[in-house]
Amino acid sequence: MSQTFSRYEIDSSRFYDEVFDENNQPRLHYKQLVERFSHLNHAELRARRQTTNVFFLNQGITFTVYGAEEGIERIFPFDLLPRIVPDSEWQQIEKGLEQRITALNLFLQDIYHDQKILKDKVVPTELILSSKNFRREFVGVNPPLGVYIHVTGTDIIRDRDGKYMVLEDNLRSPSGVSYMLQNRQAMKRAFPTMFDHYKVRPIEEYPQELLKVLQEISPVKQREPNVAVLTPGIYNSAYFEHSFLARQMGIELTEGRDLVVNDNKVYTRTTKGLQRVDVIYRRVDDDFLDPLVFRPDSMLGVAGVVNAYRMGNVALANAIGTGVADDKVIYSFVPKIIKYYLDQEPIIENVPTYLASDPTDCKYILENLDKLVVKAANESGGYGMLIGPHATVEEREEFAAKVLANPRNYIAQPTISLSRHPSYINDTDLTGCHIDLRPYILYGKKITIVPGGLTRVALKKGSLVVNSSQGGGSKDTWVLYDN
């Protein structure tokens, strides 16, 4: 092994290594990359890292950490060594995601209409009715094209044997796609000739594919639809992404105060007067979308937009009420949901999940908190989570009390040995860091999955948490045309 990788610890007995096999040899699709990096000395690596840092700084590629004492605005950490997914693996991922999103959309269509899956007792009715994201006001409302989930970010991991598994579905406002796109640009600046040696599938068309989906769901067919992004504003953790996507699609970035509803139609204020809005890609949660229907204290939404949506005068992506399907409790039923609607076995399996609302599961959870990862049903970003093996006795006791107080709100999963990928935690040392993958799925008249996704990296040594808000970073993801 070259000097670059000579101090790298593989540990294949405990973790699947994405780059090296059990004989410490580079996997076939990584051979050229390992050779290329083996010829880089420390000075060259520092220079290329500086190139990417300047790029991210100039682009203003940042995210916000709520409550951080040292300042809330940060540059998203980027690792120079890309992740490679060969064609055969990507095909499996693509088929699995298409199957999953098809079934979840049929599930939403059903529970907001006939509720057959509840009547057939495949999913317990009480779990749906008690979900904070089930919008009973929208039972019977038909979204354009019958599609509820237009944009999805599904988190996929690999276990110790290298098997892909779905960790969770993000169906409300999945973020991170802007980092996927910018990571590719940063990589091309730092290593402009490296792409000549690999057949890497492009990802740059994502904004145009997203715009196409948004235009397809427009209620207006006689003219080109007017599409806008609705953001909570500059203090939102994903504000950079909202502005980036609006710019890339060539559409307006708006806040609630920019929009007004007249006669059940939505307009944006412009210097030339009011202009009709036909489709809103909203990055505002249901609760804050319309103060006349949901939280009356919301300053982020638009009064009357829900009624305009009901009247079919404006389309919303994602549709109101999709969040019930990314409730972590409902996640545990997805294999049954796939079987019920498609009569198929899941192509990509779930991680085994225990429900605290089930007395037997709850007893197991409480007796094994030191071995499990416990999650709140509707939290994200690594918040509301206990990683049992890394927690103190006091933290476990605190979480046990939370579980007992509100069992419906908690699930638990075994601690998966996430696969590892060599990553630079400084300019010179490669360390095996745990990673996941968030591919992005678009659903309009058809399902489109851009080849790649955001590979998130737990850049704290030994950490299993890849979320940016918890110290995670990312790396470019290369999906190859062949193996």
Short mmCIF file of C-alpha atoms in Angstrom, two decimals:
data_model
loop_
_atom_site.label_atom_id
_atom_site.label_comp_id
_atom_site.label_asym_id
_atom_site.label_seq_id
_atom_site.Cartn_x
_atom_site.Cartn_y
_atom_site.Cartn_z
CA MET A 1 0.00 0.00 0.00
CA SER A 2 1.31 3.49 -0.82
CA GLN A 3 2.48 5.93 1.82
CA THR A 4 -0.77 7.87 1.45
CA PHE A 5 -2.78 4.87 2.61
CA SER A 6 -0.08 3.15 4.66
CA ARG A 7 -1.41 4.39 8.01
CA TYR A 8 -5.05 3.87 7.08
CA GLU A 9 -6.77 1.32 9.36
CA ILE A 10 -9.30 -0.83 7.48
CA ASP A 11 -10.78 -3.05 10.25
CA SER A 12 -12.95 -5.12 7.89
CA SER A 13 -13.88 -7.47 10.75
CA ARG A 14 -16.10 -4.72 12.21
CA PHE A 15 -17.03 -2.45 9.31
CA TYR A 16 -17.60 -2.71 5.58
CA ASP A 17 -14.91 -0.62 3.93
CA GLU A 18 -16.14 1.09 0.77
CA VAL A 19 -12.67 1.30 -0.80
CA PHE A 20 -10.68 -1.76 0.36
CA ASP A 21 -11.68 -5.43 0.43
CA GLU A 22 -10.98 -7.96 3.18
CA ASN A 23 -7.49 -8.55 1.69
CA ASN A 24 -6.67 -4.84 2.05
CA GLN A 25 -6.73 -4.41 -1.72
CA PRO A 26 -8.61 -1.58 -3.47
CA ARG A 27 -11.95 -2.70 -4.88
CA LEU A 28 -11.97 -2.80 -8.66
CA HIS A 29 -13.89 0.46 -9.14
CA TYR A 30 -11.54 2.29 -6.74
CA LYS A 31 -8.19 1.13 -8.15
CA GLN A 32 -7.50 4.16 -10.33
CA LEU A 33 -8.60 6.59 -7.64
CA VAL A 34 -6.37 5.00 -4.99
CA GLU A 35 -3.45 5.11 -7.42
CA ARG A 36 -4.13 8.77 -8.24
CA PHE A 37 -4.29 9.83 -4.59
CA SER A 38 -1.23 7.74 -3.80
CA HIS A 39 0.84 10.09 -5.94
CA LEU A 40 -0.27 13.24 -4.13
CA ASN A 41 2.08 14.61 -1.49
CA HIS A 42 0.95 16.63 1.50
CA ALA A 43 1.65 19.99 -0.13
CA GLU A 44 -0.50 19.10 -3.12
CA LEU A 45 -3.34 17.93 -0.89
CA ARG A 46 -3.22 21.16 1.11
CA ALA A 47 -3.29 23.19 -2.10
CA ARG A 48 -6.33 21.31 -3.43
CA ARG A 49 -8.12 21.61 -0.12
CA GLN A 50 -7.46 25.34 -0.20
CA THR A 51 -8.99 25.43 -3.68
CA THR A 52 -12.20 23.82 -2.45
CA ASN A 53 -12.34 25.98 0.68
CA VAL A 54 -12.06 29.15 -1.40
CA PHE A 55 -14.74 27.84 -3.76
CA PHE A 56 -17.19 27.13 -0.92
CA LEU A 57 -16.40 30.46 0.73
CA ASN A 58 -16.93 32.44 -2.49
CA GLN A 59 -20.16 30.59 -3.19
CA GLY A 60 -21.43 31.29 0.32
CA ILE A 61 -22.11 27.58 0.80
CA THR A 62 -23.06 27.52 4.44
CA PHE A 63 -25.53 25.97 6.81
CA THR A 64 -26.94 27.13 10.12
CA VAL A 65 -26.57 25.32 13.43
CA TYR A 66 -29.34 26.29 15.81
CA GLY A 67 -28.11 27.19 19.27
CA ALA A 68 -24.36 26.91 18.57
CA GLU A 69 -22.49 29.09 21.02
CA GLU A 70 -19.58 29.89 18.72
CA GLY A 71 -21.74 31.28 15.92
CA ILE A 72 -24.47 29.69 13.85
CA GLU A 73 -23.22 30.12 10.27
CA ARG A 74 -20.73 27.52 9.02
CA ILE A 75 -19.09 26.34 5.82
CA PHE A 76 -20.14 22.78 5.07
CA PRO A 77 -17.06 20.52 5.55
CA PHE A 78 -16.02 18.77 2.33
CA ASP A 79 -13.80 15.72 2.02
CA LEU A 80 -11.54 15.45 -1.02
CA LEU A 81 -11.72 11.68 -1.53
CA PRO A 82 -14.92 10.94 -3.50
CA ARG A 83 -17.23 7.99 -3.00
CA ILE A 84 -17.74 5.70 -6.01
CA VAL A 85 -20.88 3.66 -6.69
CA PRO A 86 -20.52 1.17 -9.55
CA ASP A 87 -23.30 0.72 -12.08
CA SER A 88 -24.53 -2.66 -10.76
CA GLU A 89 -25.04 -1.26 -7.24
CA TRP A 90 -26.70 1.91 -8.52
CA GLN A 91 -29.20 -0.09 -10.55
CA GLN A 92 -30.26 -1.90 -7.39
CA ILE A 93 -30.56 1.37 -5.48
CA GLU A 94 -32.55 2.98 -8.28
CA LYS A 95 -35.03 0.10 -8.53
CA GLY A 96 -35.41 -0.03 -4.77
CA LEU A 97 -36.09 3.70 -4.46
CA GLU A 98 -38.58 3.70 -7.33
CA GLN A 99 -40.43 0.81 -5.72
CA ARG A 100 -40.44 2.52 -2.34
CA ILE A 101 -41.64 5.93 -3.50
CA THR A 102 -44.37 4.36 -5.65
CA ALA A 103 -45.71 2.45 -2.65
CA LEU A 104 -45.49 5.46 -0.31
CA ASN A 105 -47.40 7.63 -2.76
CA LEU A 106 -50.13 4.96 -3.05
CA PHE A 107 -50.19 4.84 0.75
CA LEU A 108 -50.77 8.60 1.01
CA GLN A 109 -53.41 8.49 -1.73
CA ASP A 110 -55.17 5.73 0.21
CA ILE A 111 -55.10 7.18 3.72
CA TYR A 112 -56.38 10.54 2.43
CA HIS A 113 -59.20 8.78 0.56
CA ASP A 114 -60.54 5.24 1.07
CA GLN A 115 -58.18 4.17 3.89
CA LYS A 116 -58.28 0.56 2.73
CA ILE A 117 -54.93 -0.25 4.30
CA LEU A 118 -56.31 0.83 7.67
CA LYS A 119 -59.56 -1.11 7.22
CA ASP A 120 -57.50 -4.19 6.33
CA LYS A 121 -55.50 -3.61 9.54
CA VAL A 122 -52.12 -3.64 7.76
CA VAL A 123 -51.25 -0.35 9.44
CA PRO A 124 -52.94 0.40 12.80
CA THR A 125 -55.44 3.24 12.44
CA GLU A 126 -54.44 4.75 15.78
CA LEU A 127 -50.87 5.27 14.57
CA ILE A 128 -52.11 7.34 11.64
CA LEU A 129 -54.64 9.35 13.65
CA SER A 130 -52.03 10.08 16.33
CA SER A 131 -49.35 11.18 13.87
CA LYS A 132 -48.70 14.91 14.24
CA ASN A 133 -48.28 15.13 10.46
CA PHE A 134 -51.57 13.51 9.48
CA ARG A 135 -53.80 16.31 8.17
CA ARG A 136 -57.37 15.12 8.56
CA GLU A 137 -58.50 18.40 6.93
CA PHE A 138 -57.14 17.04 3.64
CA VAL A 139 -58.99 13.77 3.54
CA GLY A 140 -60.64 13.72 0.11
CA VAL A 141 -58.41 16.43 -1.42
CA ASN A 142 -56.79 15.39 -4.71
CA PRO A 143 -53.29 16.70 -5.49
CA PRO A 144 -52.35 17.28 -9.17
CA LEU A 145 -51.53 14.04 -11.02
CA GLY A 146 -52.43 12.15 -7.84
CA VAL A 147 -48.86 12.68 -6.63
CA TYR A 148 -48.15 13.69 -3.02
CA ILE A 149 -44.37 13.35 -2.80
CA HIS A 150 -42.64 15.35 -5.51
CA VAL A 151 -39.23 15.59 -3.84
CA THR A 152 -37.78 12.89 -1.60
CA GLY A 153 -34.39 12.38 0.03
CA THR A 154 -34.08 8.78 1.23
CA ASP A 155 -31.22 7.93 3.58
CA ILE A 156 -29.42 4.69 2.72
CA ILE A 157 -26.68 2.96 4.69
CA ARG A 158 -24.61 -0.20 4.31
CA ASP A 159 -24.27 -2.69 7.12
CA ARG A 160 -21.20 -4.67 8.14
CA ASP A 161 -21.70 -7.08 5.21
CA GLY A 162 -22.03 -4.26 2.68
CA LYS A 163 -25.80 -4.69 2.26
CA TYR A 164 -27.70 -1.50 1.43
CA MET A 165 -30.58 -0.66 3.80
CA VAL A 166 -32.99 2.26 4.03
CA LEU A 167 -32.53 4.20 7.27
CA GLU A 168 -35.32 6.74 6.79
CA ASP A 169 -37.47 8.54 4.23
CA ASN A 170 -37.45 12.34 4.19
CA LEU A 171 -40.69 13.39 2.53
CA ARG A 172 -41.37 16.89 3.84
CA SER A 173 -38.51 19.24 2.93
CA PRO A 174 -35.45 17.08 2.29
CA SER A 175 -32.36 19.25 2.16
CA GLY A 176 -28.81 18.79 0.93
CA VAL A 177 -29.24 18.60 -2.83
CA SER A 178 -27.43 21.92 -3.30
CA TYR A 179 -24.39 20.45 -1.54
CA MET A 180 -24.54 17.44 -3.87
CA LEU A 181 -24.34 19.81 -6.84
CA GLN A 182 -21.69 22.08 -5.37
CA ASN A 183 -19.53 19.16 -4.26
CA ARG A 184 -19.23 18.12 -7.91
CA GLN A 185 -18.18 21.63 -8.90
CA ALA A 186 -15.62 21.79 -6.09
CA MET A 187 -14.22 18.41 -7.12
CA LYS A 188 -13.84 19.51 -10.72
CA ARG A 189 -11.95 22.62 -9.62
CA ALA A 190 -9.62 20.71 -7.31
CA PHE A 191 -9.01 17.78 -9.69
CA PRO A 192 -9.82 19.05 -13.20
CA THR A 193 -8.24 16.08 -15.06
CA MET A 194 -9.39 13.25 -12.80
CA PHE A 195 -12.81 13.00 -14.46
CA ASP A 196 -11.07 12.14 -17.76
CA HIS A 197 -10.25 8.71 -16.34
CA TYR A 198 -13.66 7.83 -14.94
CA LYS A 199 -17.04 7.52 -16.64
CA VAL A 200 -18.95 9.49 -14.01
CA ARG A 201 -22.65 10.13 -14.62
CA PRO A 202 -23.61 13.82 -14.60
CA ILE A 203 -25.87 15.29 -11.91
CA GLU A 204 -26.00 18.89 -13.11
CA GLU A 205 -29.46 18.56 -14.65
CA TYR A 206 -31.16 18.21 -11.25
CA PRO A 207 -32.48 21.83 -11.08
CA GLN A 208 -34.01 21.53 -14.55
CA GLU A 209 -35.57 18.17 -13.67
CA LEU A 210 -37.01 19.70 -10.51
CA LEU A 211 -38.42 22.64 -12.46
CA LYS A 212 -39.96 20.24 -14.97
CA VAL A 213 -41.73 18.35 -12.17
CA LEU A 214 -43.02 21.61 -10.69
CA GLN A 215 -44.32 22.76 -14.07
CA GLU A 216 -46.01 19.41 -14.66
CA ILE A 217 -48.19 19.81 -11.56
CA SER A 218 -49.32 23.33 -12.49
CA PRO A 219 -53.08 23.87 -12.63
CA VAL A 220 -52.52 26.27 -15.56
CA LYS A 221 -52.11 24.67 -18.97
CA GLN A 222 -52.72 27.64 -21.32
CA ARG A 223 -49.45 29.43 -20.55
CA GLU A 224 -46.07 28.78 -19.02
CA PRO A 225 -46.68 28.36 -15.29
CA ASN A 226 -45.20 30.79 -12.80
CA VAL A 227 -43.27 28.80 -10.20
CA ALA A 228 -41.79 30.14 -6.95
CA VAL A 229 -39.74 28.79 -4.05
CA LEU A 230 -41.20 29.66 -0.63
CA THR A 231 -38.53 29.90 2.10
CA PRO A 232 -38.94 30.57 5.83
CA GLY A 233 -36.17 33.18 5.40
CA ILE A 234 -32.53 33.84 6.08
CA TYR A 235 -32.55 32.33 9.57
CA ASN A 236 -33.55 28.89 8.31
CA SER A 237 -30.74 26.31 8.34
CA ALA A 238 -31.23 25.53 4.64
CA TYR A 239 -31.64 29.11 3.38
CA PHE A 240 -28.56 28.79 1.16
CA GLU A 241 -30.17 25.83 -0.56
CA HIS A 242 -33.50 27.63 -1.08
CA SER A 243 -31.81 30.59 -2.76
CA PHE A 244 -29.46 28.34 -4.75
CA LEU A 245 -32.27 26.22 -6.19
CA ALA A 246 -34.38 29.25 -7.07
CA ARG A 247 -31.40 30.79 -8.86
CA GLN A 248 -30.58 27.58 -10.72
CA MET A 249 -34.19 27.15 -11.85
CA GLY A 250 -34.50 30.82 -12.78
CA ILE A 251 -37.56 31.37 -10.60
CA GLU A 252 -38.45 33.72 -7.75
CA LEU A 253 -37.33 33.09 -4.17
CA THR A 254 -40.16 34.32 -1.98
CA GLU A 255 -41.05 34.59 1.69
CA GLY A 256 -44.56 34.56 3.08
CA ARG A 257 -44.66 38.35 3.21
CA ASP A 258 -44.02 38.48 -0.57
CA LEU A 259 -47.19 36.56 -1.37
CA VAL A 260 -50.85 37.49 -1.08
CA VAL A 261 -54.07 35.60 -1.75
CA ASN A 262 -56.95 37.31 -3.52
CA ASP A 263 -60.13 35.52 -4.58
CA ASN A 264 -58.49 32.18 -3.73
CA LYS A 265 -55.60 32.82 -6.10
CA VAL A 266 -51.98 33.38 -5.05
CA TYR A 267 -50.00 36.41 -6.24
CA THR A 268 -46.52 37.70 -5.66
CA ARG A 269 -45.86 41.38 -5.19
CA THR A 270 -43.65 42.87 -7.91
CA THR A 271 -42.70 46.42 -8.93
CA LYS A 272 -45.20 46.02 -11.79
CA GLY A 273 -48.01 44.95 -9.51
CA LEU A 274 -49.35 41.56 -8.49
CA GLN A 275 -48.26 38.54 -10.54
CA ARG A 276 -50.07 35.20 -10.38
CA VAL A 277 -48.23 32.23 -8.84
CA ASP A 278 -49.25 28.78 -10.09
CA VAL A 279 -46.86 26.42 -8.29
CA ILE A 280 -45.06 26.82 -4.98
CA TYR A 281 -42.05 24.68 -4.08
CA ARG A 282 -42.48 25.29 -0.41
CA ARG A 283 -39.71 24.74 2.10
CA VAL A 284 -42.06 25.69 4.93
CA ASP A 285 -43.59 22.92 7.07
CA ASP A 286 -47.34 22.33 7.10
CA ASP A 287 -47.68 23.84 10.57
CA PHE A 288 -46.43 27.23 9.38
CA LEU A 289 -47.87 27.27 5.87
CA ASP A 290 -51.15 29.11 6.47
CA PRO A 291 -52.02 30.87 9.75
CA LEU A 292 -55.72 30.65 8.90
CA VAL A 293 -55.61 26.82 8.93
CA PHE A 294 -52.63 25.72 10.99
CA ARG A 295 -50.64 27.73 13.55
CA PRO A 296 -52.27 31.17 13.85
CA ASP A 297 -49.01 32.66 15.15
CA SER A 298 -47.04 31.71 12.03
CA MET A 299 -45.25 34.62 10.34
CA LEU A 300 -43.70 32.36 7.71
CA GLY A 301 -46.67 31.29 5.64
CA VAL A 302 -49.36 32.86 3.50
CA ALA A 303 -52.89 33.52 4.79
CA GLY A 304 -55.36 31.82 2.46
CA VAL A 305 -52.89 29.65 0.51
CA VAL A 306 -54.48 26.43 1.74
CA ASN A 307 -57.89 27.44 0.43
CA ALA A 308 -56.30 28.39 -2.92
CA TYR A 309 -54.75 24.91 -2.93
CA ARG A 310 -58.10 23.27 -2.14
CA MET A 311 -59.73 25.20 -4.98
CA GLY A 312 -57.08 23.91 -7.39
CA ASN A 313 -55.72 27.39 -8.12
CA VAL A 314 -52.19 26.70 -6.94
CA ALA A 315 -50.10 23.53 -6.62
CA LEU A 316 -47.84 22.81 -3.65
CA ALA A 317 -44.77 20.61 -3.62
CA ASN A 318 -44.71 18.51 -1.57
CA ALA A 319 -48.45 18.15 -1.01
CA ILE A 320 -49.87 18.99 2.40
CA GLY A 321 -49.90 15.97 4.71
CA THR A 322 -47.00 14.01 3.21
CA GLY A 323 -45.21 14.14 6.56
CA VAL A 324 -47.34 11.31 7.94
CA ALA A 325 -45.37 8.94 5.68
CA ASP A 326 -41.98 9.99 7.04
CA ASP A 327 -43.09 9.61 10.64
CA LYS A 328 -40.42 7.20 11.92
CA VAL A 329 -43.13 4.96 13.37
CA ILE A 330 -44.77 4.60 9.95
CA TYR A 331 -41.31 3.87 8.46
CA SER A 332 -41.37 0.52 10.23
CA PHE A 333 -44.45 -0.45 8.19
CA VAL A 334 -43.00 0.40 4.75
CA PRO A 335 -42.15 -3.25 3.87
CA LYS A 336 -45.81 -4.14 4.56
CA ILE A 337 -46.94 -1.08 2.60
CA ILE A 338 -44.87 -2.22 -0.41
CA LYS A 339 -46.33 -5.71 -0.16
CA TYR A 340 -49.89 -4.40 0.23
CA TYR A 341 -49.92 -2.06 -2.77
CA LEU A 342 -47.40 -3.66 -5.13
CA ASP A 343 -47.42 -7.32 -4.03
CA GLN A 344 -43.61 -7.23 -4.00
CA GLU A 345 -40.88 -7.76 -1.46
CA PRO A 346 -38.76 -4.66 -0.72
CA ILE A 347 -35.73 -4.45 -3.00
CA ILE A 348 -33.90 -2.49 -0.29
CA GLU A 349 -34.68 -3.62 3.25
CA ASN A 350 -35.49 -1.50 6.28
CA VAL A 351 -33.31 -1.44 9.36
CA PRO A 352 -35.04 -3.62 12.05
CA THR A 353 -37.19 -1.28 14.13
CA TYR A 354 -38.86 -1.57 17.53
CA LEU A 355 -41.93 0.50 18.38
CA ALA A 356 -42.14 1.85 21.92
CA SER A 357 -45.93 1.94 21.53
CA ASP A 358 -45.88 -1.88 21.43
CA PRO A 359 -45.63 -3.18 25.03
CA THR A 360 -43.31 -6.06 24.15
CA ASP A 361 -41.05 -3.83 22.06
CA CYS A 362 -41.10 -1.14 24.72
CA LYS A 363 -39.91 -3.58 27.39
CA TYR A 364 -37.09 -4.69 25.09
CA ILE A 365 -36.13 -1.08 24.35
CA LEU A 366 -35.96 -0.10 28.00
CA GLU A 367 -33.91 -3.19 28.90
CA ASN A 368 -31.43 -2.64 26.04
CA LEU A 369 -30.95 1.11 25.84
CA ASP A 370 -27.19 0.62 26.00
CA LYS A 371 -27.30 -1.28 22.69
CA LEU A 372 -29.90 0.65 20.71
CA VAL A 373 -30.35 3.91 18.84
CA VAL A 374 -33.58 5.56 20.01
CA LYS A 375 -35.25 8.21 17.86
CA ALA A 376 -38.17 10.59 18.25
CA ALA A 377 -40.81 9.99 15.55
CA ASN A 378 -40.75 13.39 13.88
CA GLU A 379 -37.34 14.89 14.60
CA SER A 380 -34.57 15.30 12.03
CA GLY A 381 -31.02 16.60 11.77
CA GLY A 382 -29.78 14.25 14.48
CA TYR A 383 -31.93 15.93 17.13
CA GLY A 384 -34.12 13.95 19.56
CA MET A 385 -31.88 10.90 19.29
CA LEU A 386 -30.01 8.68 21.77
CA ILE A 387 -27.10 6.51 20.63
CA GLY A 388 -27.19 4.05 23.48
CA PRO A 389 -23.63 2.61 23.30
CA HIS A 390 -22.17 6.14 23.36
CA ALA A 391 -24.53 7.58 25.99
CA THR A 392 -23.94 8.01 29.71
CA VAL A 393 -26.08 6.28 32.32
CA GLU A 394 -27.76 9.61 33.07
CA GLU A 395 -28.57 10.18 29.39
CA ARG A 396 -30.08 6.71 29.09
CA GLU A 397 -32.19 7.25 32.21
CA GLU A 398 -33.38 10.57 30.85
CA PHE A 399 -34.38 8.95 27.56
CA ALA A 400 -36.12 6.05 29.33
CA ALA A 401 -38.32 8.60 31.09
CA LYS A 402 -39.17 10.24 27.76
CA VAL A 403 -40.08 6.90 26.19
CA LEU A 404 -42.33 5.95 29.10
CA ALA A 405 -44.02 9.37 29.07
CA ASN A 406 -44.87 9.21 25.35
CA PRO A 407 -44.25 5.76 23.85
CA ARG A 408 -46.03 6.65 20.56
CA ASN A 409 -43.26 9.12 19.85
CA TYR A 410 -40.28 6.75 19.95
CA ILE A 411 -38.72 3.95 17.94
CA ALA A 412 -35.47 2.08 18.48
CA GLN A 413 -33.07 0.36 16.12
CA PRO A 414 -29.97 -1.76 16.65
CA THR A 415 -26.70 0.13 16.30
CA ILE A 416 -25.75 -0.55 12.70
CA SER A 417 -22.06 -0.70 11.90
CA LEU A 418 -22.30 1.87 9.10
CA SER A 419 -19.82 1.33 6.31
CA ARG A 420 -16.64 3.38 6.41
CA HIS A 421 -14.81 5.36 3.77
CA PRO A 422 -11.26 6.77 3.97
CA SER A 423 -11.64 10.49 4.64
CA TYR A 424 -9.28 13.30 5.51
CA ILE A 425 -10.06 14.55 9.00
CA ASN A 426 -7.09 16.89 8.50
CA ASP A 427 -4.86 17.67 5.51
CA THR A 428 -2.73 14.56 5.74
CA ASP A 429 -4.28 11.67 7.66
CA LEU A 430 -6.84 9.32 6.17
CA THR A 431 -9.29 7.90 8.68
CA GLY A 432 -12.13 5.43 8.23
CA CYS A 433 -15.24 7.57 8.72
CA HIS A 434 -18.81 6.29 8.73
CA ILE A 435 -20.97 7.41 5.81
CA ASP A 436 -24.49 7.25 4.45
CA LEU A 437 -26.06 8.22 1.13
CA ARG A 438 -29.06 10.45 0.43
CA PRO A 439 -30.22 10.09 -3.18
CA TYR A 440 -32.92 12.50 -4.39
CA ILE A 441 -36.10 11.29 -6.07
CA LEU A 442 -38.35 13.51 -8.20
CA TYR A 443 -41.92 12.50 -8.96
CA GLY A 444 -44.13 14.28 -11.51
CA LYS A 445 -45.46 12.52 -14.57
CA LYS A 446 -42.70 9.98 -13.98
CA ILE A 447 -40.10 9.14 -11.36
CA THR A 448 -36.59 10.51 -11.90
CA ILE A 449 -33.58 9.72 -9.73
CA VAL A 450 -30.48 11.78 -10.43
CA PRO A 451 -27.49 9.36 -10.38
CA GLY A 452 -25.69 10.16 -7.17
CA GLY A 453 -26.80 11.87 -4.03
CA LEU A 454 -25.28 13.45 -0.99
CA THR A 455 -22.76 11.22 0.75
CA ARG A 456 -22.62 12.45 4.32
CA VAL A 457 -19.55 11.71 6.44
CA ALA A 458 -19.21 11.53 10.21
CA LEU A 459 -16.00 13.56 10.39
CA LYS A 460 -15.66 13.15 14.15
CA LYS A 461 -13.50 10.07 14.68
CA GLY A 462 -15.65 7.10 15.76
CA SER A 463 -18.91 9.03 15.44
CA LEU A 464 -21.93 7.41 13.80
CA VAL A 465 -23.80 10.72 13.33
CA VAL A 466 -23.42 12.12 9.83
CA ASN A 467 -25.75 15.13 10.14
CA SER A 468 -24.11 18.46 9.37
CA SER A 469 -25.62 19.94 12.53
CA GLN A 470 -23.81 17.25 14.54
CA GLY A 471 -20.34 17.65 13.03
CA GLY A 472 -20.81 15.79 9.78
CA GLY A 473 -19.48 16.73 6.36
CA SER A 474 -19.86 15.38 2.85
CA LYS A 475 -18.01 14.13 -0.20
CA ASP A 476 -18.69 13.97 -3.91
CA THR A 477 -20.56 10.83 -5.02
CA TRP A 478 -19.64 9.29 -8.35
CA VAL A 479 -22.09 6.90 -9.99
CA LEU A 480 -20.32 5.17 -12.85
CA TYR A 481 -21.70 4.25 -16.26
CA ASP A 482 -20.17 0.80 -15.81
CA ASN A 483 -18.51 -1.21 -13.09
#
